[in-house]
PDB file of C-alpha atoms in Angstrom:
ATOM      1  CA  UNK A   1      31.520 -73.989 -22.569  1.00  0.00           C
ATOM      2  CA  UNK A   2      28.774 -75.787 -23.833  1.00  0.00           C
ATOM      3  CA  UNK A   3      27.411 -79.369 -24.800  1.00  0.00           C
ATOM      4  CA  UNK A   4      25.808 -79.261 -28.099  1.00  0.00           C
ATOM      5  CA  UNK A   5      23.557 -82.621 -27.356  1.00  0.00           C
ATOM      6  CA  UNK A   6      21.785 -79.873 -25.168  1.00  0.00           C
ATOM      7  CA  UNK A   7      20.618 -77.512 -28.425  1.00  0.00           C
ATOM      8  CA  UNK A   8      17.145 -77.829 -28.925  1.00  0.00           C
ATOM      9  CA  UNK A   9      12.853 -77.346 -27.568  1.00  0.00           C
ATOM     10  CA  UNK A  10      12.742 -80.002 -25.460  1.00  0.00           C
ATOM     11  CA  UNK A  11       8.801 -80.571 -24.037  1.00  0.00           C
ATOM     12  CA  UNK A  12       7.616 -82.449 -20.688  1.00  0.00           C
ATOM     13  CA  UNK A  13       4.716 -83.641 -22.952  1.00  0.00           C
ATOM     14  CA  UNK A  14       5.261 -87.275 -23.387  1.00  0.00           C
ATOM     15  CA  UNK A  15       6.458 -86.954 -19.945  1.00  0.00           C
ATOM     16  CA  UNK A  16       2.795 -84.957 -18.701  1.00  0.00           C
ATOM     17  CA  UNK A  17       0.888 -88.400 -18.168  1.00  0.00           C
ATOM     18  CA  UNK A  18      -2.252 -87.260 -15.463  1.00  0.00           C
ATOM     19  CA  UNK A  19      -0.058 -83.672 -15.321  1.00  0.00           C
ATOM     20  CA  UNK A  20      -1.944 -80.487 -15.574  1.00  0.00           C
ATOM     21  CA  UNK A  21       0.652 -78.375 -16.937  1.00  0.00           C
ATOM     22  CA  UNK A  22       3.217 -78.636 -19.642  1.00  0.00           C
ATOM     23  CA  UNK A  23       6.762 -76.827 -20.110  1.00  0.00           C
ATOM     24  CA  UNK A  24       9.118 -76.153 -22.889  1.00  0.00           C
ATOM     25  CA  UNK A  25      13.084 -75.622 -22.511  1.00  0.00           C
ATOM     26  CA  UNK A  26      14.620 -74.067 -25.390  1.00  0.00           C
ATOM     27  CA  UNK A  27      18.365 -74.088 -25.560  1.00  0.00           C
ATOM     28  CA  UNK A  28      19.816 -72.614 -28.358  1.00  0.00           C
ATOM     29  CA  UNK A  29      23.621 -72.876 -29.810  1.00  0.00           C
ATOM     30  CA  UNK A  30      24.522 -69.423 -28.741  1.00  0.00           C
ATOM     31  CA  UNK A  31      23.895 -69.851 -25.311  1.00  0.00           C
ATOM     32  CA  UNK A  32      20.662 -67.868 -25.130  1.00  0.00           C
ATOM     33  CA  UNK A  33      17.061 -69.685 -24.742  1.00  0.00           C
ATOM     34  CA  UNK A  34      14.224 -69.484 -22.605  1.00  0.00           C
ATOM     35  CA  UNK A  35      11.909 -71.398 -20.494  1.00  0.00           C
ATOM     36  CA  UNK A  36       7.876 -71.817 -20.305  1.00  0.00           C
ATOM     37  CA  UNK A  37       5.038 -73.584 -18.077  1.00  0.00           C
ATOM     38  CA  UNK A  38       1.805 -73.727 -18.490  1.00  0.00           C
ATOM     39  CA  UNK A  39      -2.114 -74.606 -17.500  1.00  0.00           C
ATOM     40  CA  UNK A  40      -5.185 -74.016 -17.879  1.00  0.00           C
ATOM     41  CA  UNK A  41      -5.109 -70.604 -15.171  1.00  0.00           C
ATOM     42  CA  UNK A  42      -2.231 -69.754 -17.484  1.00  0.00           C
ATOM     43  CA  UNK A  43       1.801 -69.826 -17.415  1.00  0.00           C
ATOM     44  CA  UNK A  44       5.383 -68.043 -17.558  1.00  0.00           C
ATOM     45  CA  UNK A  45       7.984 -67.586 -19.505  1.00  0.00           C
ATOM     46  CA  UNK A  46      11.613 -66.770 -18.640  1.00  0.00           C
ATOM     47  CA  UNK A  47      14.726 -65.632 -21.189  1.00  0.00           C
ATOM     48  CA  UNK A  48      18.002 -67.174 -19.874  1.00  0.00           C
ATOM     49  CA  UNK A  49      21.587 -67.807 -20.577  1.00  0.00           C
ATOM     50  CA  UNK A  50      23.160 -71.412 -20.268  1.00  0.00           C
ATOM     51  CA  UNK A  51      26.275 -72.467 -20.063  1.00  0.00           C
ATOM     52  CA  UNK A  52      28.102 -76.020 -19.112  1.00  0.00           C
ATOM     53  CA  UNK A  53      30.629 -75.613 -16.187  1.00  0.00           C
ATOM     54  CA  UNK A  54      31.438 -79.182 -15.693  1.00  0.00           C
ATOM     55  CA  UNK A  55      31.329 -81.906 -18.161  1.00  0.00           C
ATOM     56  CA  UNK A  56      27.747 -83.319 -16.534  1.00  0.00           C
ATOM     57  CA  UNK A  57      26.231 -80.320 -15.422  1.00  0.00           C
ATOM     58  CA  UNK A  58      24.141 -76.845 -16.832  1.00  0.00           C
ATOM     59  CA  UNK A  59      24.172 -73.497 -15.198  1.00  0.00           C
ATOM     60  CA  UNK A  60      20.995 -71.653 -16.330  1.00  0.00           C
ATOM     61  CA  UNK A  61      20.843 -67.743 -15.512  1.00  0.00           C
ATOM     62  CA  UNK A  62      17.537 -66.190 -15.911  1.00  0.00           C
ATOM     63  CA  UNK A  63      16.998 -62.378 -16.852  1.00  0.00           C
ATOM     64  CA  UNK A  64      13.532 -61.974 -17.310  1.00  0.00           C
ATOM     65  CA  UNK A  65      10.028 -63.571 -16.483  1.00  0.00           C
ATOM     66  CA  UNK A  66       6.706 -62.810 -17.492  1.00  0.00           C
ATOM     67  CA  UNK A  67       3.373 -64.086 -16.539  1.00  0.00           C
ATOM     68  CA  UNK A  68      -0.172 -64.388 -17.544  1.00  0.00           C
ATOM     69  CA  UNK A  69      -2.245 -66.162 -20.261  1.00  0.00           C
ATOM     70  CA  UNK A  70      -1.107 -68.282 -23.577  1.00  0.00           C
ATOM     71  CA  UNK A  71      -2.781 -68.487 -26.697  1.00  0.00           C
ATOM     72  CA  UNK A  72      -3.310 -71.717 -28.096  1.00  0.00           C
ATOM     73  CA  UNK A  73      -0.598 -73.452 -29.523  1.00  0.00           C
ATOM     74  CA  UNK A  74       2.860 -75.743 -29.063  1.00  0.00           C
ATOM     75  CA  UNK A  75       5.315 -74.116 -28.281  1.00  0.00           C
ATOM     76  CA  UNK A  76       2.948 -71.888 -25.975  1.00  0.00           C
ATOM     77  CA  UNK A  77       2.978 -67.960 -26.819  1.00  0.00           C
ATOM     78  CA  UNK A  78       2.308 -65.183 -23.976  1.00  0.00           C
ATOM     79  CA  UNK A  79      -1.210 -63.603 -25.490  1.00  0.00           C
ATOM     80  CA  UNK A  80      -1.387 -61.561 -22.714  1.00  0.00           C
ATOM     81  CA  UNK A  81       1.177 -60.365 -19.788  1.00  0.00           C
ATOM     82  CA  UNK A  82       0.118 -59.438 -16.205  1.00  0.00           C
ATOM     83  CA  UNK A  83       3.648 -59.091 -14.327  1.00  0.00           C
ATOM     84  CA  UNK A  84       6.711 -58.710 -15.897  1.00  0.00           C
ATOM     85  CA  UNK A  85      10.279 -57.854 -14.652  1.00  0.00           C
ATOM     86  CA  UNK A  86      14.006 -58.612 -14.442  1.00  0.00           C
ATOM     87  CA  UNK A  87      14.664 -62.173 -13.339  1.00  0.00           C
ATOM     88  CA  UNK A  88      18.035 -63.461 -11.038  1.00  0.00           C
ATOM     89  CA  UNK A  89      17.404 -67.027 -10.534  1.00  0.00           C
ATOM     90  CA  UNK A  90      20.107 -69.470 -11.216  1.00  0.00           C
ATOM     91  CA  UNK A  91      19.983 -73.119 -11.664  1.00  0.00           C
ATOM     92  CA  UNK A  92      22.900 -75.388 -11.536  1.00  0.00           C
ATOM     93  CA  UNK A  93      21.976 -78.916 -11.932  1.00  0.00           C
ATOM     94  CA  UNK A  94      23.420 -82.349 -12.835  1.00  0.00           C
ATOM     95  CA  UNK A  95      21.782 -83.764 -16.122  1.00  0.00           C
ATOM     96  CA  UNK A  96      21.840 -86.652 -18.799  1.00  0.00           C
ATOM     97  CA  UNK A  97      20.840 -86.725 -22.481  1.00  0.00           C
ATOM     98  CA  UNK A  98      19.606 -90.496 -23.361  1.00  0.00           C
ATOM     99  CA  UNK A  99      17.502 -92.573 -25.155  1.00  0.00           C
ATOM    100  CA  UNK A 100      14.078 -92.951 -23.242  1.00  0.00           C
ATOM    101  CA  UNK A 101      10.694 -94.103 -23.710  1.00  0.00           C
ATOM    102  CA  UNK A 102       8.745 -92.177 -21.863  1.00  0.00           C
ATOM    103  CA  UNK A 103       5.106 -93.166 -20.675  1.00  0.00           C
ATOM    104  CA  UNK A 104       3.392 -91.351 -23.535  1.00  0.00           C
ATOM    105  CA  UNK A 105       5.507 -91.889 -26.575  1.00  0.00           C
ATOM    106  CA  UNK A 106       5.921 -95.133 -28.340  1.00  0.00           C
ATOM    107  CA  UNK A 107       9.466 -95.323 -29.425  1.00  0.00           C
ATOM    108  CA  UNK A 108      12.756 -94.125 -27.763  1.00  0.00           C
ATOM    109  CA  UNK A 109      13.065 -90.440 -27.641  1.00  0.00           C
ATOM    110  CA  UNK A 110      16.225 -88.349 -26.521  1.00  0.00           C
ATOM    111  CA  UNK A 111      15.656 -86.977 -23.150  1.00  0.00           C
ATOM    112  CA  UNK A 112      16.976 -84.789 -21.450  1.00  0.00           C
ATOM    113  CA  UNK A 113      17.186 -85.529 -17.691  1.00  0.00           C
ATOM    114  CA  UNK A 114      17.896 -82.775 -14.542  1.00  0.00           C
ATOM    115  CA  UNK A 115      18.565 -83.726 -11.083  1.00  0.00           C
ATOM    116  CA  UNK A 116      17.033 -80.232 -10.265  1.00  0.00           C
ATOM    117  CA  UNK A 117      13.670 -79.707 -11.483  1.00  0.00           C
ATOM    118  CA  UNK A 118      13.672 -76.411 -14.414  1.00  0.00           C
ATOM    119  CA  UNK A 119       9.526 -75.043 -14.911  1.00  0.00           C
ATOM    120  CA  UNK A 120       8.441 -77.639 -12.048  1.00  0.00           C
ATOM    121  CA  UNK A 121       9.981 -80.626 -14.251  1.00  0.00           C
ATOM    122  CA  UNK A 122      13.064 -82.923 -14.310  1.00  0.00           C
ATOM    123  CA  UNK A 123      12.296 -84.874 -17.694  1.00  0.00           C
ATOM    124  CA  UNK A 124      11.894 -82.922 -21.653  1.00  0.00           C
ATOM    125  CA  UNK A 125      11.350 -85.420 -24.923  1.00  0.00           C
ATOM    126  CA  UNK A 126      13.461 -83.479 -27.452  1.00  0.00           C
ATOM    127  CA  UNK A 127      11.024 -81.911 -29.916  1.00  0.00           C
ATOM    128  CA  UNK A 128      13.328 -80.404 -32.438  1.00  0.00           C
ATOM    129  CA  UNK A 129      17.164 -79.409 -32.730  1.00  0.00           C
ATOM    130  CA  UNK A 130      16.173 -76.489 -35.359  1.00  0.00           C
ATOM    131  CA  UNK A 131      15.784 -73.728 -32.785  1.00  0.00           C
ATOM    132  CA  UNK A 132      15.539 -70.044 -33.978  1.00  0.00           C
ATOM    133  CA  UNK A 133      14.641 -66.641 -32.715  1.00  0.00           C
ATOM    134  CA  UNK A 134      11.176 -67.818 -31.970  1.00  0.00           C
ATOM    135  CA  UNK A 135      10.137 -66.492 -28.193  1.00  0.00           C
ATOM    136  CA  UNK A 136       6.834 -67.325 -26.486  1.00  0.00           C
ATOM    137  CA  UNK A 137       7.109 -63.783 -24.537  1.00  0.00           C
ATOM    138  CA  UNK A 138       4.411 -61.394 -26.872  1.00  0.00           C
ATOM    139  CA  UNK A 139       5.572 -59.664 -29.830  1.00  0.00           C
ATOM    140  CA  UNK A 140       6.661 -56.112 -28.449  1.00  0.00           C
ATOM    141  CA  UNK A 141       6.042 -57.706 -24.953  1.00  0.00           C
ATOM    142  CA  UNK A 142       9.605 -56.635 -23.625  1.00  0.00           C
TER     143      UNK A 142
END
């Protein structure tokens, strides 16, 4: 099962205020997506599966990860990979989608909030509900 106010690339940016790093959650309607951080040393990326088991919460299963450095650009892409491999992690948290205005935006934005943090954060600003095929692994990466 799954809650289709959760489709979408939601970004910690208007949420990074005096943060180093940004991430990205993608969540598209099939129940695939993927996961990115990032700084200046560089980031990762995960794919994952999602799912809703309980009316208020999101079960994320990762199957791969991949580090190293981005290329310029929102969402990030992987320019180049140093470690890459199968992924287990699992992450079952609580979460909310609301209006919010967070500390660098200035309107109300839909958030999406998780009691457990997902790439280091707990709060994304929706950037878009279009999602597609797009991946920020490297083309030919995997």
């Amino acid at each position: 099962m799954r809650d289709e106010n959760l489709v979408g690339l939601w970004d910690t940016g208007p949420y990074d205020y005096g943060v180093m790093e940004s991430s990205w959650l993608c969540l598209r309607p099939d129940g695939t997506g993927w996961s990115a951080c990032a700084n200046v040393g560089g980031g990762s990326v995960g794919h994952l599966t999602w799912s809703c088991p309980a009316g208020d919460e999101i079960e994320i299963r990762y199957t791969w990860t991949a580090s190293g450095h981005w290329s310029p650009g929102e969402p990030p892409a992987l320019a180049e990979i140093e470690e890459e491999g199968p992924d287990d992690t699992v992450v079952r948290t609580r979460y909310s989608v609301t209006l919010d205005t967070p500390p660098l935006a200035e309107a109300p934005m839909t958030a999406l909030h998780l009691d457990d943090a997902v790439e280091f954060a707990h709060d994304f600003a929706l950037s878009t509900r279009d999602v597609d095929q797009t991946d920020p692994a490297a083309p030919g990466s995997r």
